mmCIF file of C-alpha atoms in Angstrom:
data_model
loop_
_atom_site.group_PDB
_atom_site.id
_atom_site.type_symbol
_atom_site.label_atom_id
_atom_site.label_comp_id
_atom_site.label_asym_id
_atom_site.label_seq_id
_atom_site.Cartn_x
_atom_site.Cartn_y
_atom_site.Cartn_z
ATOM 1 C CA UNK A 51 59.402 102.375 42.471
ATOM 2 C CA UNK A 52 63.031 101.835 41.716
ATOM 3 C CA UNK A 53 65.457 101.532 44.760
ATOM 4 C CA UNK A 54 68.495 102.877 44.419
ATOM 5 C CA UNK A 55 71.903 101.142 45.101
ATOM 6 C CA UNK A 56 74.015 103.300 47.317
ATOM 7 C CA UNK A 57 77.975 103.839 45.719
ATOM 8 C CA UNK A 58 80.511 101.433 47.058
ATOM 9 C CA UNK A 59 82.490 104.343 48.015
ATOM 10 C CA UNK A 60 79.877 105.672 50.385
ATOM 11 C CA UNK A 61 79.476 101.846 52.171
ATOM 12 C CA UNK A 62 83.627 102.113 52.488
ATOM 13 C CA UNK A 63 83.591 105.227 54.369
ATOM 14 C CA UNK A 64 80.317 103.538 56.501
ATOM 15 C CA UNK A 65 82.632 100.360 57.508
ATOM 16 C CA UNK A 66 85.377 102.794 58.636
ATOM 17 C CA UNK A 67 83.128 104.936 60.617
ATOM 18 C CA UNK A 68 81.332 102.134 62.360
ATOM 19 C CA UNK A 69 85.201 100.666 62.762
ATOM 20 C CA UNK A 70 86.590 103.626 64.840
ATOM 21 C CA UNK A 71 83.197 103.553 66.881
ATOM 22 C CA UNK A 72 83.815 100.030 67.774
ATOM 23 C CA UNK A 73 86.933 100.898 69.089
ATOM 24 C CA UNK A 74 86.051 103.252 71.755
ATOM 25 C CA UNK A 75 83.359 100.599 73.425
ATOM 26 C CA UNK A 76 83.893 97.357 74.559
ATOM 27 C CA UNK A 77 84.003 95.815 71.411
ATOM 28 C CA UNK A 78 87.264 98.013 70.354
ATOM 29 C CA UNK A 79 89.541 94.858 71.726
ATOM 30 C CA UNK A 80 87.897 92.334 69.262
ATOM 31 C CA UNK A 81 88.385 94.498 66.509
ATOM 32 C CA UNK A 82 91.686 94.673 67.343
ATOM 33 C CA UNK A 83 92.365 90.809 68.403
ATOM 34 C CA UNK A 84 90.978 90.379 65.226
ATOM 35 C CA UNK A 85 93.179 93.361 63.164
ATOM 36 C CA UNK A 86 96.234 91.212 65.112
ATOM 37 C CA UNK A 87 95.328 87.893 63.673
ATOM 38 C CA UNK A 88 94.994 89.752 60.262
ATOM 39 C CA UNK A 89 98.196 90.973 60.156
ATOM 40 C CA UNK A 90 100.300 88.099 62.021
ATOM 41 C CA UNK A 91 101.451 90.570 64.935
ATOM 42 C CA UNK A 92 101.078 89.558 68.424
ATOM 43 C CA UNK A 93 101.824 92.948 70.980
ATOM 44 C CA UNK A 94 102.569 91.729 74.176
ATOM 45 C CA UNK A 95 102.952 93.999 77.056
ATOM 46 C CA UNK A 96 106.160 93.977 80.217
ATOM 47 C CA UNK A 97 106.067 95.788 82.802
ATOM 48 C CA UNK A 98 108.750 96.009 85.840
ATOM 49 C CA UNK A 99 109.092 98.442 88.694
ATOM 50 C CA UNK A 100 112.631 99.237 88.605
ATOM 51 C CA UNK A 101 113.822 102.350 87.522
ATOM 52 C CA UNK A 102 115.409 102.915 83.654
ATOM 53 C CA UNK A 103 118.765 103.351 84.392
ATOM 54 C CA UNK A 104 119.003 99.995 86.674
ATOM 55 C CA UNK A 105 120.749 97.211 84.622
ATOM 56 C CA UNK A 106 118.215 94.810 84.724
ATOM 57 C CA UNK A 107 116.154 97.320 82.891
ATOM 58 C CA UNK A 108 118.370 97.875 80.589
ATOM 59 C CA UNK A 109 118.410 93.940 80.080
ATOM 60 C CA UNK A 110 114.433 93.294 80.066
ATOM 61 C CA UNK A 111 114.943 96.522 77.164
ATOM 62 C CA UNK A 112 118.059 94.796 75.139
ATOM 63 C CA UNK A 113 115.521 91.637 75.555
ATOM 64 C CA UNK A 114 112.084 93.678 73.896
ATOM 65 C CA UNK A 115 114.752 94.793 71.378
ATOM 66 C CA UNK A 116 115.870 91.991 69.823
ATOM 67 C CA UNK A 117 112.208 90.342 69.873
ATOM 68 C CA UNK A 118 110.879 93.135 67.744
ATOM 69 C CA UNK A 119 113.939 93.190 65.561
ATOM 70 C CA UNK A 120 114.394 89.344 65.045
ATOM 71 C CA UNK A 121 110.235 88.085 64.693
ATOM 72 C CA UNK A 122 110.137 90.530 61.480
ATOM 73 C CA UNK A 123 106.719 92.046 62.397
ATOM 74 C CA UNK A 124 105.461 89.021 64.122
ATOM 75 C CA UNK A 125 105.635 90.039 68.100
ATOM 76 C CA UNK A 126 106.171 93.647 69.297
ATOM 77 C CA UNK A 127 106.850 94.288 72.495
ATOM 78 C CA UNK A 128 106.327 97.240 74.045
ATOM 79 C CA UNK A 129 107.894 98.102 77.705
ATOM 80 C CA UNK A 130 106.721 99.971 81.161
ATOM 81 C CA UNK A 131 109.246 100.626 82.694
ATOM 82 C CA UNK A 132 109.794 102.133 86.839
ATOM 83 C CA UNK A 133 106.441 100.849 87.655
ATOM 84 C CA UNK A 134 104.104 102.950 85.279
ATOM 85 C CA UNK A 135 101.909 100.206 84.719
ATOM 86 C CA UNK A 136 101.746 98.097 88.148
ATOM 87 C CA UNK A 137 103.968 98.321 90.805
ATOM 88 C CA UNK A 138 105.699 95.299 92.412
ATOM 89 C CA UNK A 139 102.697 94.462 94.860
ATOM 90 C CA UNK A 140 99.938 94.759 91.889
ATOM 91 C CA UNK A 141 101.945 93.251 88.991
ATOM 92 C CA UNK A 142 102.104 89.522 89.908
ATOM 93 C CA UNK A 143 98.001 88.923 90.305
ATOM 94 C CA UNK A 144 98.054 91.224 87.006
ATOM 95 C CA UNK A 145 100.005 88.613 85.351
ATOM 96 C CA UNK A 146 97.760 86.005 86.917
ATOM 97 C CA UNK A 147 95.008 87.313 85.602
ATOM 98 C CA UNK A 148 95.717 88.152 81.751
ATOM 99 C CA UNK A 149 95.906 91.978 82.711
ATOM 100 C CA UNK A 150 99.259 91.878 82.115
ATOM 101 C CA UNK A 151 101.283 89.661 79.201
ATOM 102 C CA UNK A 152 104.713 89.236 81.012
ATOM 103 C CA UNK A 153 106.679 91.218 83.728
ATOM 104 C CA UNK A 154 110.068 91.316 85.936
ATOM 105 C CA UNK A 155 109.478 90.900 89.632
ATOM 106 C CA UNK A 156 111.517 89.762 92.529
ATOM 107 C CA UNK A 157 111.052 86.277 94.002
ATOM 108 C CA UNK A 158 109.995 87.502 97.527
ATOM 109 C CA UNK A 159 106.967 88.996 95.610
ATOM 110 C CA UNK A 160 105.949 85.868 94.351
ATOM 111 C CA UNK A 161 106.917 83.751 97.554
ATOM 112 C CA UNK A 162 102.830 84.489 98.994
ATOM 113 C CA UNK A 163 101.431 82.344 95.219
ATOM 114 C CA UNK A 164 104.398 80.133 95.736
ATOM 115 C CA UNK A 165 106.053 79.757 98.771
ATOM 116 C CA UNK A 166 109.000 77.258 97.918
ATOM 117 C CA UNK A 167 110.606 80.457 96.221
ATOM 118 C CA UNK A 168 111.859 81.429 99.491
ATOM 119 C CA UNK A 169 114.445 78.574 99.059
ATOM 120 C CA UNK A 170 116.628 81.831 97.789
ATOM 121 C CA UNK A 171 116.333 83.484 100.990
ATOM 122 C CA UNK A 172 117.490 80.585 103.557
ATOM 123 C CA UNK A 173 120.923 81.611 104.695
ATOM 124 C CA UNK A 174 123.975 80.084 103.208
ATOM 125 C CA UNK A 175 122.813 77.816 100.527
ATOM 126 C CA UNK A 176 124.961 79.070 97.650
ATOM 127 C CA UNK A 177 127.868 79.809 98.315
ATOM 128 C CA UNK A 178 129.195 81.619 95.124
ATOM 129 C CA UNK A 179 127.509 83.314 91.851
ATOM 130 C CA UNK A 180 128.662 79.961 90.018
ATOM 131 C CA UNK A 181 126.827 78.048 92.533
ATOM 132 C CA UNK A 182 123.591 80.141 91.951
ATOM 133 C CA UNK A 183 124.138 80.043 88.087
ATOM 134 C CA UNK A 184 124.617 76.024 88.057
ATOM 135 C CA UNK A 185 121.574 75.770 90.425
ATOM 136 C CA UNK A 186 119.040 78.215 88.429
ATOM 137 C CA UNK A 187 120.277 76.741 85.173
ATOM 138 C CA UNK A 188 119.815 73.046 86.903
ATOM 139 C CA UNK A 189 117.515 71.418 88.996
ATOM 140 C CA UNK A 190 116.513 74.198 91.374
ATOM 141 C CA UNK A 191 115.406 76.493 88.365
ATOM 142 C CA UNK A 192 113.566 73.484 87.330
ATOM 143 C CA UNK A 193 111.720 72.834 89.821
ATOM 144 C CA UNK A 194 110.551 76.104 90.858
ATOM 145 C CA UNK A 195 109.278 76.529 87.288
ATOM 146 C CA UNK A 196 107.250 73.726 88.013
ATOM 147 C CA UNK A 197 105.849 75.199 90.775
ATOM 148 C CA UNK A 198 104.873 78.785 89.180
ATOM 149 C CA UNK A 199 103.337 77.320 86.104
ATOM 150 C CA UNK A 200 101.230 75.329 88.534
ATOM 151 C CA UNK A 201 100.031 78.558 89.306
ATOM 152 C CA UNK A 202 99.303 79.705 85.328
ATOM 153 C CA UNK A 203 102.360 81.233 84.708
ATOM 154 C CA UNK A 204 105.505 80.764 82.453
ATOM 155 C CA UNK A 205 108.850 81.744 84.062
ATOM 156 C CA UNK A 206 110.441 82.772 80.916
ATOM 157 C CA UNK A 207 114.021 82.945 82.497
ATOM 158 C CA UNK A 208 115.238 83.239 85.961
ATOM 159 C CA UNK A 209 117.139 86.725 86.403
ATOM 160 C CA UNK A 210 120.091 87.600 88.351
ATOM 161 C CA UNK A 211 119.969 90.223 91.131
ATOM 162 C CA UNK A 212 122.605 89.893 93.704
ATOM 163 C CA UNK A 213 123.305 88.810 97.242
ATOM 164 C CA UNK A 214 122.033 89.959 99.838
ATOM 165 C CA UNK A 215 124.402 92.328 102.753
ATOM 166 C CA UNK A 216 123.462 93.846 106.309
ATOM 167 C CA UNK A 217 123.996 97.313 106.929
ATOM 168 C CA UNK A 218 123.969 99.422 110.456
ATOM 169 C CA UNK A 219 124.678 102.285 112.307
ATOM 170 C CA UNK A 220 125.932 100.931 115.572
ATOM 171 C CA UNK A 221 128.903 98.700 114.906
ATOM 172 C CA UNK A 222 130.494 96.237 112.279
ATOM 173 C CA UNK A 223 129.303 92.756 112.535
ATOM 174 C CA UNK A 224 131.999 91.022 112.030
ATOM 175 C CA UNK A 225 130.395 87.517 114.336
ATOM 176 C CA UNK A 226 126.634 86.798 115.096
ATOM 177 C CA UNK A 227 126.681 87.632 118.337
ATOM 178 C CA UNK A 228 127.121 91.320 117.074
ATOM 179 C CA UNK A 229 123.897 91.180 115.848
ATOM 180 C CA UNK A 230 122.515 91.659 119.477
ATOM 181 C CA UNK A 231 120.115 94.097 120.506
ATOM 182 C CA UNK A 232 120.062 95.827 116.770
ATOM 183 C CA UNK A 233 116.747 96.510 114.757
ATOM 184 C CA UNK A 234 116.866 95.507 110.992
ATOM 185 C CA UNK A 235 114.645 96.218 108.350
ATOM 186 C CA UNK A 236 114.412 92.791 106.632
ATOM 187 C CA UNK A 237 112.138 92.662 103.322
ATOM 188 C CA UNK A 238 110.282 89.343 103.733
ATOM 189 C CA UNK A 239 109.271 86.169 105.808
ATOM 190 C CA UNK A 240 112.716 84.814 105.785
ATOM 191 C CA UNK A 241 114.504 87.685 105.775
ATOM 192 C CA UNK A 242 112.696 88.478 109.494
ATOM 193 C CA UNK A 243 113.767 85.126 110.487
ATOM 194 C CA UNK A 244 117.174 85.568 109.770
ATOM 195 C CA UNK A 245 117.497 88.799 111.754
ATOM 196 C CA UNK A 246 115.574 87.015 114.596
ATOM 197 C CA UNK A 247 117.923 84.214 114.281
ATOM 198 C CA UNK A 248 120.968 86.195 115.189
ATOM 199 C CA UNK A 249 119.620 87.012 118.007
ATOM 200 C CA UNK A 250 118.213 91.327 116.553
ATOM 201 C CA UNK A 251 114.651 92.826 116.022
ATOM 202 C CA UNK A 252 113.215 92.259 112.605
ATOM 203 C CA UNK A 253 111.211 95.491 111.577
ATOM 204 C CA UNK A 254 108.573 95.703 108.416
ATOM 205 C CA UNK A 255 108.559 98.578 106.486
ATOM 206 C CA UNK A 256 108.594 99.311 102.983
ATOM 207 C CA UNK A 257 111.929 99.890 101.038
ATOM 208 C CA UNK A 258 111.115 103.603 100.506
ATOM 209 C CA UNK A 259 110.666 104.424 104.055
ATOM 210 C CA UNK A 260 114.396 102.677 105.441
ATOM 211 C CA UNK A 261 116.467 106.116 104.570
ATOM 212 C CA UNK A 262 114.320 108.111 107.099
ATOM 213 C CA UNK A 263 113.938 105.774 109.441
ATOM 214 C CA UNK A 264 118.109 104.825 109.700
ATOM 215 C CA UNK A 265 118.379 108.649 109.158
ATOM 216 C CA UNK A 266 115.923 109.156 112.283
ATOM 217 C CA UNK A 267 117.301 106.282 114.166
ATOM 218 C CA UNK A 268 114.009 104.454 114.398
ATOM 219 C CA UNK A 269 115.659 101.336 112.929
ATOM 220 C CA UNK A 270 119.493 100.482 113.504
ATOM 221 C CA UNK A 271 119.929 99.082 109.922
ATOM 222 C CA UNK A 272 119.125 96.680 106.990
ATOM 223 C CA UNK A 273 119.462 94.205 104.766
ATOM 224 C CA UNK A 274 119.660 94.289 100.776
ATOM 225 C CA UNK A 275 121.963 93.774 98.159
ATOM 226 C CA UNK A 276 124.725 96.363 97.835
ATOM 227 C CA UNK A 277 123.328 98.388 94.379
ATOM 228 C CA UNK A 278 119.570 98.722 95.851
ATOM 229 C CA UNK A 279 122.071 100.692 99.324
ATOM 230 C CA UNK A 280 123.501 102.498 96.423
ATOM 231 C CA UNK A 281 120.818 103.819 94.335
ATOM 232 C CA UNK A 282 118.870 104.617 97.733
ATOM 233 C CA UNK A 283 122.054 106.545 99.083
ATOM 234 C CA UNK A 284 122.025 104.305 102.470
ATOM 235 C CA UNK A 285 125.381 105.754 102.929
ATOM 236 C CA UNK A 286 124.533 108.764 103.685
ATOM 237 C CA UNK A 287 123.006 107.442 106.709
ATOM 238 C CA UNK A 288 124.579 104.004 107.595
ATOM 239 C CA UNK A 289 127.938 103.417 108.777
ATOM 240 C CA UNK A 290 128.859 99.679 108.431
ATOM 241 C CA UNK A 291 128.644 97.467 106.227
ATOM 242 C CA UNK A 292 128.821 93.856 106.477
ATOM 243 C CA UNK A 293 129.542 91.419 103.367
ATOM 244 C CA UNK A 294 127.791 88.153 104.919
ATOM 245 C CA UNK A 295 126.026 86.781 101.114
ATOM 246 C CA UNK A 296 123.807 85.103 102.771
ATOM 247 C CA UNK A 297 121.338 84.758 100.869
ATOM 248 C CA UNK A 298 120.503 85.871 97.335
ATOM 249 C CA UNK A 299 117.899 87.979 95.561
ATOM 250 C CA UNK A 300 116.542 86.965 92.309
ATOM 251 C CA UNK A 301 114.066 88.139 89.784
ATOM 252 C CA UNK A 302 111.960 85.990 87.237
ATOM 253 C CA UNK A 303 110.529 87.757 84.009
ATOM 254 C CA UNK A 304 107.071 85.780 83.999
ATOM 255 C CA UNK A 305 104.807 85.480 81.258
ATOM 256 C CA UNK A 306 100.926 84.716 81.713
ATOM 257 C CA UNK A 307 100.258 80.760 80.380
ATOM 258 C CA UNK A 308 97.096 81.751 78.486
ATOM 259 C CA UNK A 309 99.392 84.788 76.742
ATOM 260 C CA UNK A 310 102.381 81.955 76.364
ATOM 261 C CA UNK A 311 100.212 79.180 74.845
ATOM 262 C CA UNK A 312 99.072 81.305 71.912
ATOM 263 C CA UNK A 313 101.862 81.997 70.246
ATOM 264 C CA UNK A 314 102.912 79.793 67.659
ATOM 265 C CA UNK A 315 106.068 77.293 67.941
ATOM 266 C CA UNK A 316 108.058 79.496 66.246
ATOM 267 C CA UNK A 317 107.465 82.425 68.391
ATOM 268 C CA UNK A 318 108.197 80.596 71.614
ATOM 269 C CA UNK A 319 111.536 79.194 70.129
ATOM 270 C CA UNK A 320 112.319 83.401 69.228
ATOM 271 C CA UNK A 321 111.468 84.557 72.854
ATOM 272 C CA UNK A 322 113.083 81.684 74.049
ATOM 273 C CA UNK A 323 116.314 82.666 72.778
ATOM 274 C CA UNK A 324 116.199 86.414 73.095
ATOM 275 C CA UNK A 325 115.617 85.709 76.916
ATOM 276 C CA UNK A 326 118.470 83.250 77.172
ATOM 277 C CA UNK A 327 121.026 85.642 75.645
ATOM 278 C CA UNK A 328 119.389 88.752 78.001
ATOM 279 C CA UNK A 329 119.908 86.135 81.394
ATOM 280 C CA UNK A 330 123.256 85.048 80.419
ATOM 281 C CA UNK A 331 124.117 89.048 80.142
ATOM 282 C CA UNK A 332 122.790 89.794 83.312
ATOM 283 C CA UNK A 333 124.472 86.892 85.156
ATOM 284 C CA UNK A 334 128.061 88.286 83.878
ATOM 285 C CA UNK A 335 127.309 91.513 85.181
ATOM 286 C CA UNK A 336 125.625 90.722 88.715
ATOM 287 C CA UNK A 337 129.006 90.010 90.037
ATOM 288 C CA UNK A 338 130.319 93.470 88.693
ATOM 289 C CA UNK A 339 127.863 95.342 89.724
ATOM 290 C CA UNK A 340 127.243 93.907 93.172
ATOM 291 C CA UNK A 341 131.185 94.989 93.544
ATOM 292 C CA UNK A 342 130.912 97.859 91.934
ATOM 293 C CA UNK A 343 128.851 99.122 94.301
ATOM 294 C CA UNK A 344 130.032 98.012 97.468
ATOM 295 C CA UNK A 345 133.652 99.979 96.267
ATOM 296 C CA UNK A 346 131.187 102.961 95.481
ATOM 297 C CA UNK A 347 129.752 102.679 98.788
ATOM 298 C CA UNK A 348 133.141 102.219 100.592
ATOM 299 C CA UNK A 349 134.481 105.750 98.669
ATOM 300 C CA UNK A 350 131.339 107.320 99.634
ATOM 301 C CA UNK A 351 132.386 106.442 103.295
ATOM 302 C CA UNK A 352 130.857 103.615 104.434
ATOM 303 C CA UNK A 353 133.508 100.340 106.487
ATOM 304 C CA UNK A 354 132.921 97.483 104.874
ATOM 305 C CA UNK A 355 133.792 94.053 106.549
ATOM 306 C CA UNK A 356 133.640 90.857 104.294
ATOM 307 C CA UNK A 357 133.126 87.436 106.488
ATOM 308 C CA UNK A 358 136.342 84.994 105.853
ATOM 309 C CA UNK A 359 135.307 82.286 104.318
ATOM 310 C CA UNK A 360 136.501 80.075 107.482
ATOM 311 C CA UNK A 361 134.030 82.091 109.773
ATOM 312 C CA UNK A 362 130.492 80.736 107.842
ATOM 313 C CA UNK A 363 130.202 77.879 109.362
ATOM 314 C CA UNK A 364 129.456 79.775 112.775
ATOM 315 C CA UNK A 365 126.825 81.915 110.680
ATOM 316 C CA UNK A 366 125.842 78.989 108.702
ATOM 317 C CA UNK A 367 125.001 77.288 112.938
ATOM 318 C CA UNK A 368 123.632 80.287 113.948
ATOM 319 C CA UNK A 369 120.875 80.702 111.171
ATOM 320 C CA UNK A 370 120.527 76.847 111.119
ATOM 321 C CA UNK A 371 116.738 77.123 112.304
ATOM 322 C CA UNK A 372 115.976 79.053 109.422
ATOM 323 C CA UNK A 373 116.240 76.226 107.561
ATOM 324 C CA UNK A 374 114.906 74.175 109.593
ATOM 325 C CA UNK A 375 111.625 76.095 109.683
ATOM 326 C CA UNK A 376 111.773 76.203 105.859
ATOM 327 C CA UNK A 377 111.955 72.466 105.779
ATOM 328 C CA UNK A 378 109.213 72.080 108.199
ATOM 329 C CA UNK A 379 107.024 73.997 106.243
ATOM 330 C CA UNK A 380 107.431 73.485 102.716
ATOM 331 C CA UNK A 381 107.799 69.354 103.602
ATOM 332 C CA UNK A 382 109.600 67.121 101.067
ATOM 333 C CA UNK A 383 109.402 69.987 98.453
ATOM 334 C CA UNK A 384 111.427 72.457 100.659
ATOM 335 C CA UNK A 385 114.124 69.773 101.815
ATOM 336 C CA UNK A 386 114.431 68.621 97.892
ATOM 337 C CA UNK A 387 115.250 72.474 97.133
ATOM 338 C CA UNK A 388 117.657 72.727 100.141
ATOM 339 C CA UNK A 389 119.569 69.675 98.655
ATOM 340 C CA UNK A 390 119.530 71.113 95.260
ATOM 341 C CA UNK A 391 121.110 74.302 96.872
ATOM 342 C CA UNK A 392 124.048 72.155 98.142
ATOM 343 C CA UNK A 393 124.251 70.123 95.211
ATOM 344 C CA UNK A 394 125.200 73.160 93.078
ATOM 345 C CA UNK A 395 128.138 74.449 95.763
ATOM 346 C CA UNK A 396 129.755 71.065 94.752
#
């Protein structure tokens, strides 16, 4: 009995059916690792909670730009932006874990996986945006890029947020001792320590919930950099506003190692780059922006008091066992970071 051969055509359209089935199972990522290695294109996904219009958005979205444009096919990135993918609690272990190829997240998120990032929070280390730009670009941003990629993950670049302000209802604070008797929402370890420090209540609550409670008058006030008061509308419920820059906020667009060590030589050098000219954007503007709104707060009503700059050393005494307690428990690491911080004011 003669077999008969079945047409090539007919096999074709067997490969393609049994190639869409494969990509609604499991198997559907190999086929497409494999489609990827094919064609030379590596998709990488970032994610970051702030909203679009933010300018650190708009950076991480200038920065997937001119990947896709400049690697010719090679890398797309494509962007999540306002938290659609993770939010700023679940993003970091998602990174961590692979889940995630690279994402923009504050410091203070990061600061439970590694805890010498809250060298940024410690009161009165930098004492100017040129201070925190020679110190993130230097041996501070060094270091702590050690200590992250300890924990699998490659800070790509070190992003500019602002410094940090306090905000109340009950009176400007204008010397620590004003501080007495207040409750402040503070948004991390340090942060609590600081408001404990000059001598008011820390309180924990999310960022979300601080316009109701000031609004309410369950909490007196705050602290956060002036353009997160803005885009929550803090002045419609806080009076004063205090200009201390004592600390400062920063973010760090991280990449997961195993997703970093992958790419070839060339694409590392092109994301490399891209991210360089997006942080040196974002660092001009920081300034401008933290001012920008603090003058939009001020026309929207709120008195604003900036410290002299002969008054810090009595805020620089009175948060002094801050860092202290930094130094005591971060050990030799957290006393080389402090001196790093100096070492950049100079």
């Amino acid at each position: 009995m003669t077999q008969k051969s079945i047409p090539t055509p007919f096999i074709l359209i067997l490969l393609c059916i049994f190639s869409l089935t494969l990509s609604g199972c499991g198997l559907g990522k190999m086929a497409r690792e494999h489609q990827q290695a094919q064609s030379g294109c590596v998709e990488l996904k970032l994610a970051y909670h702030l909203p679009a219009n933010h300018y650190l958005s708009q950076g991480m979205e200038r920065f997937a730009q001119r990947v896709n444009e400049r690697s010719q096919g090679t890398i797309k990135i494509t962007t999540y932006p306002a938290g659609q993918l993770y939010t700023d609690k679940s993003m970091n272990d998602a990174i961590m874990s692979g889940g995630l190829d690279m994402g923009l997240n504050s410091t203070a998120m990061w600061t439970t996986v590694v805890p010498s990032l809250n060298v940024l929070d410690v009161p009165f280390l930098l004492n100017s945006y040129e201070a925190v730009g020679k110190a993130m670009n230097g041996s501070l941003g060094h270091t702590l890029t050690t200590e992250m990629e300890r924990k699998g993950v490659h800070p790509l670049i070190w992003v500019d947020y602002g410094y940090v302000q306090f905000c109340n209802n009950s009176r400007q604070l204008k010397k620590p001792e004003d501080f007495q008797g207040l409750q402040l929402r503070g948004y991390g370890q340090i942060p609590a320590e600081t408001i404990k420090a000059l001598s008011a209540s820390p309180v924990t609550m999310s960022s979300g919930e601080v316009y109701m409670a000031m609004q309410r008058g369950t909490i007196d006030g705050q602290t956060s950099g002036t353009t997160a008061m803005y885009q929550r509308k803090i002045y419609e419920v806080g009076k004063y506003l205090t200009m201390t820059n004592h600390a400062f906020c920063e973010f760090v667009l991280a990449m997961n190692n195993t997703a970093w060590e992958q790419l070839s030589e060339e694409q590392k050098q092109l994301l490399e780059e891209c991210a360089e000219e997006t942080r040196e954007e974002i660092h001009q503007q920081t300034k401008e922006e933290d001012l920008k709104a603090m003058k939009l707060l001020q026309e929207h009503g709120m008195d604003v008091y900036t410290i002299p700059p002969e008054d810090i050393p009595l805020w620089q005494e009175a948060t002094m066992s801050v860092r202290e307690n930094f130094i005591r428990n971060t050990g030799d690491l957290g006393q080389q970071l402090v001196n790093q911080c100096l070492a950049a004011n100079n």
